[in-house]
Amino acid sequence: MDPSPACRRAAAVVALLLLAVSPAAVTAVGSAGWEEAHATFYGDETGAEIMQGACGYGNLFEQGYGLETTALSVALFDEGRSCGGCYELRCHGSAYCAPGGAAVTVTATNACPANYSKPNENWCNPPLRHFDLSKPMFLRLVTDFHAGIVPVQYRRAPCARRGGVRFEMKGNRWWVAVLVFNVAGAGDVRAVAVRGSRDGKWADMKRNWGQIWDGVARLVGQGLSFRVTSGDGRSIVFDGVVPPTWTAGQSFEGKHQF
């Protein structure tokens, strides 16, 4: 028996509501639209001043990020949750914009701190959306670096990486900490869990700062597996990616990538 017109209309409304809250639907809309922000740069052409930073990454050249990076204002940085995410930017509405509408894709590797003593002068104060680029990336967008601050449009972009997701051990004999980097796809990391080869049980880790995760003890001397959930909700298990002989400072590459 066919449903009544009223039932069909109700089912259609429910379907539209489900679509509206679907993460996939939200992602598709967000990836298609441009949003307004501003951009400037810090450091020089060598990139020496953009190393390290609030995401916990070390030498950006060694880790594969290079100069294609940005610091994010407080509103965009989101207390480190945006670390590793990629953004496409284009200069928009300035006489300094490079001809042809050139765009760059950069990875969030640092934070641009707020200065609440200068609420009308600091572009990184919330709720402003601001990108503090490496100088080479800024020069791809503008004709002259003396432009200082320029209006831009931005949108999230997929991250392209070489090789698998990498794990750099940061802990010691009493506790385990790990830097998760070289993440493709969404780029940012929503959750991390660890499993020791002897314990055999998954334990959730907590974000310490940036993309450094910790909170698990008594795993020294065990091989480690990690379950990483990226910002788009996808999860990958890296089984036995870290050997029992690991020490702090060592980096290990997984066989998988998002």
Coordinates of C-alpha atoms in Angstrom, one line a residue, residues 65-213:
Y65 CA 56.0 21.0 5.4
G66 CA 58.7 23.3 4.1
L67 CA 57.8 26.9 3.6
E68 CA 54.2 26.3 2.6
T69 CA 53.0 27.0 6.1
T70 CA 51.0 29.5 8.1
A71 CA 50.3 30.7 11.6
L72 CA 46.6 31.0 12.5
S73 CA 44.8 33.7 14.5
V74 CA 43.2 32.6 17.8
A75 CA 39.8 32.1 16.2
L76 CA 41.2 29.8 13.5
F77 CA 43.8 28.0 15.6
D78 CA 41.1 26.7 18.0
E79 CA 43.5 25.8 20.8
G80 CA 45.6 23.6 18.5
R81 CA 42.8 21.6 16.9
S82 CA 43.5 23.1 13.5
C83 CA 47.2 22.1 13.5
G84 CA 48.0 20.2 10.4
G85 CA 45.0 21.4 8.5
C86 CA 45.5 22.8 5.0
Y87 CA 44.0 26.1 3.6
E88 CA 43.8 27.5 0.1
L89 CA 44.2 31.3 0.0
R90 CA 43.9 33.9 -2.6
C91 CA 44.4 37.7 -2.4
H92 CA 41.2 39.5 -3.0
G93 CA 40.3 43.2 -3.2
S94 CA 43.7 44.8 -2.9
A95 CA 45.8 46.7 -5.4
Y96 CA 48.7 44.6 -4.3
C97 CA 47.1 41.3 -5.4
A98 CA 49.3 39.4 -7.8
P99 CA 47.8 39.3 -11.3
G100 CA 45.8 36.2 -12.4
G101 CA 44.3 35.5 -9.0
A102 CA 47.2 33.3 -7.8
A103 CA 46.4 31.0 -4.9
V104 CA 48.5 29.1 -2.4
T105 CA 47.8 26.1 -0.3
V106 CA 49.4 26.1 3.2
T107 CA 49.5 24.0 6.3
A108 CA 48.7 25.3 9.8
T109 CA 51.9 24.9 11.8
N110 CA 51.8 27.7 14.3
A111 CA 49.6 30.2 16.2
C112 CA 49.5 34.0 15.8
P113 CA 48.9 35.1 19.4
A114 CA 46.4 37.6 20.6
N115 CA 47.4 40.9 22.1
Y116 CA 44.4 42.1 24.2
S117 CA 46.1 45.3 25.2
K118 CA 45.7 46.4 21.6
P119 CA 42.2 45.4 20.6
N120 CA 42.1 47.5 17.5
E121 CA 45.6 46.9 16.2
N122 CA 46.2 43.2 16.5
W123 CA 44.8 41.1 13.6
C124 CA 45.1 37.9 15.5
N125 CA 42.7 38.8 18.3
P126 CA 39.4 37.0 18.2
P127 CA 37.1 36.9 16.5
L128 CA 39.3 38.0 13.5
R129 CA 40.4 35.4 11.0
H130 CA 43.9 36.0 10.0
F131 CA 46.8 34.0 8.3
D132 CA 50.4 34.9 9.2
L133 CA 52.2 33.3 6.3
S134 CA 55.8 32.5 5.6
K135 CA 57.3 35.3 3.4
P136 CA 57.7 33.2 0.3
M137 CA 54.0 32.2 0.4
F138 CA 52.9 35.8 1.0
L139 CA 55.0 36.9 -2.1
R140 CA 53.0 34.4 -4.2
L141 CA 49.8 36.3 -3.4
V142 CA 51.0 39.9 -3.7
T143 CA 53.3 42.0 -6.0
D144 CA 55.2 43.7 -3.1
F145 CA 55.8 42.4 0.4
H146 CA 55.5 46.1 1.6
A147 CA 51.7 45.6 1.2
G148 CA 51.8 44.5 4.9
I149 CA 48.3 43.2 5.5
V150 CA 46.0 42.3 2.6
P151 CA 42.5 40.9 2.4
V152 CA 42.2 37.3 1.3
Q153 CA 39.6 34.6 0.7
Y154 CA 40.3 31.2 2.1
R155 CA 38.8 27.7 2.3
R156 CA 39.8 24.3 3.7
A157 CA 41.7 22.2 1.2
P158 CA 42.9 18.5 1.2
C159 CA 46.5 18.0 2.3
A160 CA 48.9 16.2 0.1
R161 CA 51.7 14.3 1.8
R162 CA 54.6 12.0 0.8
G163 CA 54.8 8.7 2.6
G164 CA 52.7 7.5 5.5
V165 CA 51.6 9.2 8.7
R166 CA 54.6 9.7 11.1
F167 CA 54.9 9.4 14.8
E168 CA 57.7 11.1 16.8
M169 CA 58.1 9.9 20.3
K170 CA 58.2 12.6 23.0
G171 CA 57.8 10.7 26.2
N172 CA 60.2 9.1 28.7
R173 CA 60.3 6.0 30.9
W174 CA 57.3 7.0 33.0
W175 CA 54.9 8.2 30.3
V176 CA 54.2 8.2 26.6
A177 CA 53.8 11.3 24.4
V178 CA 53.8 11.4 20.6
L179 CA 53.8 14.0 17.9
V180 CA 51.5 13.0 15.0
F181 CA 52.5 14.6 11.7
N182 CA 52.6 14.3 8.0
V183 CA 48.8 13.6 7.9
A184 CA 47.2 13.8 4.5
G185 CA 43.5 14.4 3.7
A186 CA 41.9 16.6 6.4
G187 CA 45.4 17.0 7.9
D188 CA 44.3 17.8 11.4
V189 CA 43.8 15.1 14.1
R190 CA 40.7 14.8 16.2
A191 CA 41.7 11.8 18.5
V192 CA 44.6 9.4 19.2
A193 CA 44.6 6.1 21.0
V194 CA 47.6 3.9 21.8
R195 CA 47.9 0.1 22.5
G196 CA 51.0 -1.6 24.0
S197 CA 52.1 -4.9 22.6
R198 CA 51.9 -6.5 26.1
D199 CA 48.9 -4.7 27.5
G200 CA 46.8 -5.3 24.3
K201 CA 44.2 -2.7 25.3
W202 CA 43.5 0.6 23.6
A203 CA 43.9 3.7 25.8
D204 CA 42.7 7.2 24.7
M205 CA 45.4 9.9 24.6
K206 CA 44.7 13.5 25.3
R207 CA 45.9 16.5 23.4
N208 CA 48.8 18.1 25.4
W209 CA 49.3 21.0 23.0
G210 CA 49.2 21.3 19.2
Q211 CA 49.6 17.8 17.8
I212 CA 51.4 16.4 20.8
W213 CA 49.3 13.7 22.5

